[in-house]
Short mmCIF file of C-alpha atoms in Angstrom, two decimals:
data_model
loop_
_atom_site.label_atom_id
_atom_site.label_comp_id
_atom_site.label_asym_id
_atom_site.label_seq_id
_atom_site.Cartn_x
_atom_site.Cartn_y
_atom_site.Cartn_z
CA UNK A 12 -96.77 62.17 92.35
CA UNK A 13 -99.24 61.97 95.72
CA UNK A 14 -97.75 60.65 98.47
CA UNK A 15 -94.95 59.65 96.43
CA UNK A 16 -92.95 62.75 97.00
CA UNK A 17 -92.48 61.56 100.19
CA UNK A 18 -89.97 58.56 99.09
CA UNK A 19 -88.35 60.87 96.73
CA UNK A 20 -87.05 63.41 98.63
CA UNK A 21 -86.68 60.86 102.30
CA UNK A 22 -84.98 57.84 99.61
CA UNK A 23 -82.98 60.56 96.95
CA UNK A 24 -83.26 63.98 97.33
CA UNK A 25 -81.71 64.47 101.45
CA UNK A 26 -79.67 61.42 101.03
CA UNK A 27 -77.80 63.25 97.98
CA UNK A 28 -77.00 66.29 100.07
CA UNK A 29 -75.83 64.61 102.86
CA UNK A 30 -73.84 63.19 100.65
CA UNK A 31 -72.32 66.17 98.87
CA UNK A 32 -71.81 67.66 102.04
CA UNK A 33 -69.99 65.53 103.87
CA UNK A 34 -67.68 63.63 101.39
CA UNK A 35 -66.37 67.51 101.24
CA UNK A 36 -66.56 68.12 104.36
CA UNK A 37 -65.92 64.55 106.41
CA UNK A 38 -62.25 64.53 105.75
CA UNK A 39 -61.80 68.42 106.43
CA UNK A 40 -62.28 67.64 110.75
CA UNK A 41 -60.16 65.52 110.41
CA UNK A 42 -57.29 67.47 109.39
CA UNK A 43 -56.42 65.07 105.99
CA UNK A 44 -57.45 65.26 102.23
CA UNK A 45 -60.38 63.15 100.75
CA UNK A 46 -60.06 59.20 99.86
CA UNK A 47 -61.42 57.34 97.36
CA UNK A 48 -62.18 60.13 95.00
CA UNK A 49 -63.09 57.60 92.24
CA UNK A 50 -65.46 56.08 94.37
CA UNK A 51 -67.43 59.28 95.10
CA UNK A 52 -68.33 59.58 91.10
CA UNK A 53 -70.21 56.05 91.58
CA UNK A 54 -71.58 57.27 93.73
CA UNK A 55 -73.11 60.01 92.18
CA UNK A 56 -73.52 57.65 89.23
CA UNK A 57 -75.99 55.16 91.63
CA UNK A 58 -77.94 58.28 93.34
CA UNK A 59 -78.37 59.32 89.73
CA UNK A 60 -80.01 55.65 88.71
CA UNK A 61 -81.49 55.16 91.57
CA UNK A 62 -83.25 58.48 90.97
CA UNK A 63 -83.87 58.09 87.95
CA UNK A 64 -85.48 54.49 88.35
CA UNK A 65 -87.48 55.82 91.19
CA UNK A 66 -88.70 58.55 89.38
CA UNK A 67 -90.14 55.91 86.42
CA UNK A 68 -91.24 53.11 88.74
CA UNK A 69 -92.80 55.48 91.89
CA UNK A 70 -90.64 52.22 93.55
CA UNK A 71 -87.23 52.40 95.53
CA UNK A 72 -85.35 48.92 94.06
CA UNK A 73 -84.16 47.19 97.34
CA UNK A 74 -80.93 46.20 94.92
CA UNK A 75 -79.82 49.47 93.35
CA UNK A 76 -80.45 51.39 96.98
CA UNK A 77 -78.45 49.09 99.04
CA UNK A 78 -75.77 50.05 95.77
CA UNK A 79 -75.72 53.16 96.95
CA UNK A 80 -76.37 53.53 100.81
CA UNK A 81 -72.84 50.53 101.35
CA UNK A 82 -71.11 53.20 98.66
CA UNK A 83 -71.96 56.32 100.62
CA UNK A 84 -70.87 54.69 104.40
CA UNK A 85 -68.28 52.72 102.09
CA UNK A 86 -66.46 56.18 101.65
CA UNK A 87 -67.11 58.01 105.24
CA UNK A 88 -65.29 54.86 106.73
CA UNK A 89 -62.55 54.80 104.58
CA UNK A 90 -62.60 58.63 105.26
CA UNK A 91 -62.38 57.67 109.08
CA UNK A 92 -58.81 59.21 111.19
CA UNK A 93 -59.99 60.56 114.42
CA UNK A 94 -62.86 57.81 115.67
CA UNK A 95 -62.15 59.95 118.89
CA UNK A 96 -63.37 62.98 118.25
CA UNK A 97 -66.85 63.22 119.17
CA UNK A 98 -68.29 65.08 116.26
CA UNK A 99 -67.22 62.14 113.94
CA UNK A 100 -68.73 60.05 116.12
CA UNK A 101 -72.13 61.52 114.54
CA UNK A 102 -71.93 61.04 110.50
CA UNK A 103 -69.84 57.84 111.46
CA UNK A 104 -73.55 56.45 112.82
CA UNK A 105 -75.27 58.19 110.63
CA UNK A 106 -73.66 56.21 108.03
CA UNK A 107 -73.89 52.98 109.91
CA UNK A 108 -77.83 53.64 109.67
CA UNK A 109 -78.23 54.51 106.81
CA UNK A 110 -75.58 50.82 105.32
CA UNK A 111 -78.71 49.21 107.42
CA UNK A 112 -81.97 51.86 105.96
CA UNK A 113 -80.47 50.01 102.88
CA UNK A 114 -80.25 46.17 104.13
CA UNK A 115 -83.96 46.42 105.20
CA UNK A 116 -85.34 48.18 102.59
CA UNK A 117 -87.80 45.24 101.79
CA UNK A 118 -89.39 45.92 106.00
CA UNK A 119 -92.30 48.11 107.15
CA UNK A 120 -92.84 51.09 105.55
CA UNK A 121 -92.48 53.96 107.65
CA UNK A 122 -89.84 51.75 109.71
CA UNK A 123 -87.35 52.10 106.84
CA UNK A 124 -87.89 56.48 106.21
CA UNK A 125 -87.84 56.48 110.25
CA UNK A 126 -84.67 54.70 110.25
CA UNK A 127 -83.52 56.76 107.32
CA UNK A 128 -84.71 60.11 108.72
CA UNK A 129 -84.09 60.23 112.70
CA UNK A 130 -80.88 57.03 112.49
CA UNK A 131 -79.16 58.51 108.75
CA UNK A 132 -79.88 62.47 109.08
CA UNK A 133 -80.65 63.33 112.60
CA UNK A 134 -76.57 62.74 113.65
CA UNK A 135 -75.18 64.52 110.11
CA UNK A 136 -77.74 67.32 110.45
CA UNK A 137 -75.88 67.96 114.09
CA UNK A 138 -72.30 66.21 113.72
CA UNK A 139 -72.80 69.49 111.44
CA UNK A 140 -73.81 71.44 113.59
CA UNK A 141 -70.86 71.40 116.06
CA UNK A 142 -68.88 72.32 113.04
CA UNK A 143 -70.76 74.84 111.15
CA UNK A 144 -71.51 76.75 113.99
CA UNK A 145 -68.56 77.37 115.35
CA UNK A 146 -66.93 77.71 112.04
CA UNK A 147 -69.02 80.23 110.35
CA UNK A 148 -69.00 82.52 113.58
CA UNK A 149 -65.96 82.17 114.71
CA UNK A 150 -67.08 80.71 117.84
CA UNK A 151 -65.90 77.78 120.41
CA UNK A 152 -67.21 74.78 121.86
CA UNK A 153 -65.59 75.04 125.17
CA UNK A 154 -67.13 71.82 126.55
CA UNK A 155 -67.17 68.96 125.04
CA UNK A 156 -69.11 66.53 127.24
CA UNK A 157 -71.81 68.12 125.62
CA UNK A 158 -71.06 66.58 122.41
CA UNK A 159 -70.54 62.73 124.10
CA UNK A 160 -74.05 63.92 125.91
CA UNK A 161 -75.86 64.64 122.89
CA UNK A 162 -74.42 61.50 121.10
CA UNK A 163 -75.72 59.64 124.07
CA UNK A 164 -79.02 60.49 123.69
CA UNK A 165 -78.77 61.03 119.91
CA UNK A 166 -77.71 57.08 119.45
CA UNK A 167 -80.85 56.13 122.16
CA UNK A 168 -83.34 57.94 119.79
CA UNK A 169 -81.70 57.06 116.35
CA UNK A 170 -81.84 53.13 118.22
CA UNK A 171 -84.63 53.09 119.79
CA UNK A 172 -87.44 55.69 117.25
CA UNK A 173 -87.33 52.75 114.28
CA UNK A 174 -87.69 50.10 116.56
CA UNK A 175 -90.79 51.70 118.19
CA UNK A 176 -91.61 51.32 114.64
CA UNK A 177 -91.14 47.93 113.24
CA UNK A 178 -93.35 47.47 116.33
CA UNK A 179 -95.82 49.92 114.99
CA UNK A 180 -96.77 50.48 118.62
CA UNK A 181 -97.58 54.39 119.08
CA UNK A 182 -96.32 55.12 122.73
CA UNK A 183 -93.23 53.10 121.71
CA UNK A 184 -92.67 55.27 118.99
CA UNK A 185 -93.78 59.16 121.89
CA UNK A 186 -91.70 57.77 124.15
CA UNK A 187 -88.42 57.35 121.47
CA UNK A 188 -89.50 61.18 120.27
CA UNK A 189 -88.62 63.00 123.72
CA UNK A 190 -85.09 61.07 123.23
CA UNK A 191 -85.03 62.31 119.87
CA UNK A 192 -86.23 66.47 121.18
CA UNK A 193 -83.53 65.65 124.55
CA UNK A 194 -81.06 64.87 121.98
CA UNK A 195 -81.40 68.48 120.49
CA UNK A 196 -82.30 69.85 124.36
CA UNK A 197 -78.41 68.84 124.53
CA UNK A 198 -77.54 70.65 120.92
CA UNK A 199 -79.75 73.67 121.54
CA UNK A 200 -77.74 74.66 124.04
CA UNK A 201 -74.47 73.98 122.80
CA UNK A 202 -75.88 75.99 119.73
CA UNK A 203 -76.75 78.84 123.15
CA UNK A 204 -73.64 77.67 125.05
CA UNK A 205 -71.77 79.03 121.49
CA UNK A 206 -73.40 81.74 119.87
CA UNK A 207 -73.52 83.59 123.18
CA UNK A 208 -70.07 84.11 124.67
CA UNK A 209 -69.65 86.47 122.47
CA UNK A 210 -66.67 86.92 121.29
CA UNK A 211 -66.64 86.65 117.80
CA UNK A 212 -65.42 89.88 116.23
CA UNK A 213 -68.43 89.45 113.40
CA UNK A 214 -71.58 92.32 113.41
CA UNK A 215 -74.20 89.36 114.41
CA UNK A 216 -74.41 86.74 113.12
CA UNK A 217 -74.26 84.93 109.92
CA UNK A 218 -76.40 84.33 107.77
CA UNK A 219 -76.29 80.89 106.49
CA UNK A 220 -76.31 80.36 110.77
CA UNK A 221 -79.61 82.40 110.72
CA UNK A 222 -80.66 79.32 108.61
CA UNK A 223 -78.97 76.75 110.97
CA UNK A 224 -81.30 78.75 114.32
CA UNK A 225 -84.29 79.12 111.78
CA UNK A 226 -83.92 75.07 110.90
CA UNK A 227 -83.26 74.15 114.44
CA UNK A 228 -86.60 76.15 115.62
CA UNK A 229 -88.50 74.44 112.75
CA UNK A 230 -87.22 71.13 113.67
CA UNK A 231 -88.47 71.72 117.57
CA UNK A 232 -91.38 72.90 116.73
CA UNK A 233 -92.47 69.41 114.20
CA UNK A 234 -91.04 66.89 115.90
CA UNK A 235 -92.75 67.82 119.42
CA UNK A 236 -95.94 67.94 117.15
CA UNK A 237 -94.73 64.37 115.77
CA UNK A 238 -94.52 62.63 119.60
CA UNK A 239 -97.53 64.61 120.69
CA UNK A 240 -99.56 62.88 117.69
CA UNK A 241 -97.93 59.46 118.44
CA UNK A 242 -98.61 60.07 122.25
CA UNK A 243 -102.47 60.70 121.79
CA UNK A 244 -102.38 58.24 119.03
CA UNK A 245 -104.12 61.18 116.97
CA UNK A 246 -103.15 61.40 114.01
CA UNK A 247 -105.06 63.56 112.11
CA UNK A 248 -101.74 65.38 112.31
CA UNK A 249 -99.65 63.97 109.58
CA UNK A 250 -98.33 66.08 107.14
CA UNK A 251 -98.34 68.59 109.71
CA UNK A 252 -95.26 66.32 111.00
CA UNK A 253 -94.08 65.30 108.04
CA UNK A 254 -94.22 68.30 105.43
CA UNK A 255 -92.42 71.01 108.22
CA UNK A 256 -89.74 68.54 108.82
CA UNK A 257 -89.11 67.98 105.06
CA UNK A 258 -89.86 70.90 103.64
CA UNK A 259 -88.92 73.21 106.54
CA UNK A 260 -86.50 71.67 109.36
CA UNK A 261 -84.42 70.07 106.28
CA UNK A 262 -84.90 72.33 103.43
CA UNK A 263 -83.81 75.23 105.41
CA UNK A 264 -80.43 73.74 106.91
CA UNK A 265 -80.07 72.55 102.84
CA UNK A 266 -79.76 75.78 102.57
CA UNK A 267 -78.29 77.27 105.35
CA UNK A 268 -74.74 74.85 104.59
CA UNK A 269 -75.48 75.47 100.40
CA UNK A 270 -74.85 78.85 100.71
CA UNK A 271 -71.45 78.14 103.08
CA UNK A 272 -69.90 75.70 101.04
CA UNK A 273 -70.74 76.76 97.09
CA UNK A 274 -69.84 79.59 97.48
CA UNK A 275 -66.78 78.79 99.62
CA UNK A 276 -65.11 75.51 97.30
CA UNK A 277 -65.29 77.58 94.01
CA UNK A 278 -63.22 80.12 96.72
CA UNK A 279 -60.69 78.55 97.75
CA UNK A 280 -59.88 76.00 94.66
CA UNK A 281 -60.32 78.50 92.12
CA UNK A 282 -59.19 82.52 93.84
CA UNK A 283 -56.86 81.27 97.03
CA UNK A 284 -53.93 80.11 95.11
CA UNK A 285 -53.96 84.52 93.26
CA UNK A 286 -54.03 85.49 97.14
CA UNK A 287 -51.20 88.11 97.28
CA UNK A 288 -50.77 87.68 93.20
CA UNK A 289 -53.40 89.49 91.85
CA UNK A 290 -57.76 91.30 93.52
CA UNK A 291 -59.49 87.71 93.94
CA UNK A 292 -63.40 88.38 95.08
CA UNK A 293 -64.40 87.80 98.67
CA UNK A 294 -66.45 84.58 100.12
CA UNK A 295 -69.18 87.02 100.10
CA UNK A 296 -69.13 88.24 96.83
CA UNK A 297 -68.51 85.37 94.31
CA UNK A 298 -72.67 84.87 95.61
CA UNK A 299 -74.95 87.45 96.32
CA UNK A 300 -76.96 87.70 99.73
CA UNK A 301 -80.25 88.97 98.54
CA UNK A 302 -81.94 86.29 96.91
CA UNK A 303 -80.32 84.15 101.12
CA UNK A 304 -81.86 86.83 103.01
CA UNK A 305 -85.52 86.72 100.57
CA UNK A 306 -85.07 82.54 101.31
CA UNK A 307 -84.58 83.09 104.70
CA UNK A 308 -87.36 85.34 105.29
CA UNK A 309 -89.59 83.96 102.98
CA UNK A 310 -89.54 80.09 104.37
CA UNK A 311 -91.60 80.54 107.31
CA UNK A 312 -94.46 82.37 106.32
CA UNK A 313 -94.24 79.76 103.50
CA UNK A 314 -93.74 76.93 104.96
CA UNK A 315 -97.16 77.61 107.89
CA UNK A 316 -98.81 78.85 104.20
CA UNK A 317 -98.06 75.56 102.99
CA UNK A 318 -99.72 73.68 105.45
CA UNK A 319 -102.72 75.43 106.44
CA UNK A 320 -103.43 75.25 102.93
CA UNK A 321 -103.73 71.43 103.86
CA UNK A 322 -105.73 72.03 105.71
CA UNK A 323 -108.07 74.65 104.30
CA UNK A 324 -108.64 74.16 100.53
CA UNK A 325 -106.34 72.25 98.36
CA UNK A 326 -105.65 74.95 95.83
CA UNK A 327 -104.20 76.88 98.59
CA UNK A 328 -100.66 75.21 99.48
CA UNK A 329 -101.71 74.50 96.05
CA UNK A 330 -100.26 78.43 95.79
CA UNK A 331 -97.55 79.09 98.35
CA UNK A 332 -96.35 75.18 96.60
CA UNK A 333 -95.86 76.42 93.60
CA UNK A 334 -94.11 80.09 95.24
CA UNK A 335 -91.99 77.81 97.93
CA UNK A 336 -91.19 76.30 93.31
CA UNK A 337 -90.45 78.95 92.53
CA UNK A 338 -88.11 80.57 94.95
CA UNK A 339 -86.00 77.44 95.85
CA UNK A 340 -85.36 77.36 91.92
CA UNK A 341 -84.57 80.86 92.03
CA UNK A 342 -82.10 79.50 94.00
CA UNK A 343 -81.12 77.25 92.73
CA UNK A 344 -80.14 78.38 89.20
CA UNK A 345 -78.04 81.24 91.29
CA UNK A 346 -75.65 78.16 92.06
CA UNK A 347 -75.30 76.53 88.82
CA UNK A 348 -72.90 78.72 88.09
CA UNK A 349 -70.61 78.34 90.85
CA UNK A 350 -71.30 74.51 89.63
CA UNK A 351 -69.85 75.09 86.68
CA UNK A 352 -66.54 76.78 87.64
CA UNK A 353 -66.11 74.43 90.23
CA UNK A 354 -66.11 71.59 86.84
CA UNK A 355 -63.79 73.29 84.85
CA UNK A 356 -61.75 76.27 85.21
CA UNK A 357 -60.11 74.55 88.49
CA UNK A 358 -58.98 72.04 85.88
#
């Protein structure tokens, strides 16, 4: 796909994953059943039509994409109950920026991509850390002020980074990027404060939490690369920044989140009602953890090889790209039976 692969990931692949996660996670953290299930099916249809159109034309249709972002944001607003919860504000903020990106799609492409990545992806991802880490590790964030500080820096970054790109001023981009690093720093402190309590009965870190921590390290490195690149006006490491964030950071957290969500949904809907009546599998028995552990160990060297190969030799890059593709394909194939069971056995 040459340069279009970035558009495919930014406009469709990761927004699809994020929407699917939010439509399950967002009502749950507020303690209410989901509203607008029929609109979720419409959202899936809009996502599919938009993606197929892009694969055919290699361009984003602005009118259809606006319908997609509108459907997503409408669902989030419909399911917003506890607006005073700071974690809820992360998801609401990201969804509003996603809608704005749909409205401004005809503007500068780099501006719109950063409106989606920094405005939409980052708030939702950071909010998800505050949900997944304490839930999976059975820990608690004792100070809510950390979350409020994080919201403040993230809102400024989500607002100013796209504006800096709209103005095409790289010094402004680097300054606004520092705000994103500050937001990431607050998140890192929050994650550390939760994990350092060690009150959890679990031995070691949950495998999904390990993926989230790996993603956090990757985000620090590749985001810092982008900020330094903009500040020095040296754009020679664009692929290090973009591929690292897309294939490294976002891939790591996507695997970490999906490995928890997909087995949990199946267990909750299919097996939880049978508790006490018959023997049921545990959450860890629904999907073999070995493939996920291999992916965790393999992801850093594969991402390093992919980026290093781009600098040294394009054929080396293709080898590592193929290996990464095969590993993620194997993981996806393992997820297919869970999806099938969710769609059929729970009717």
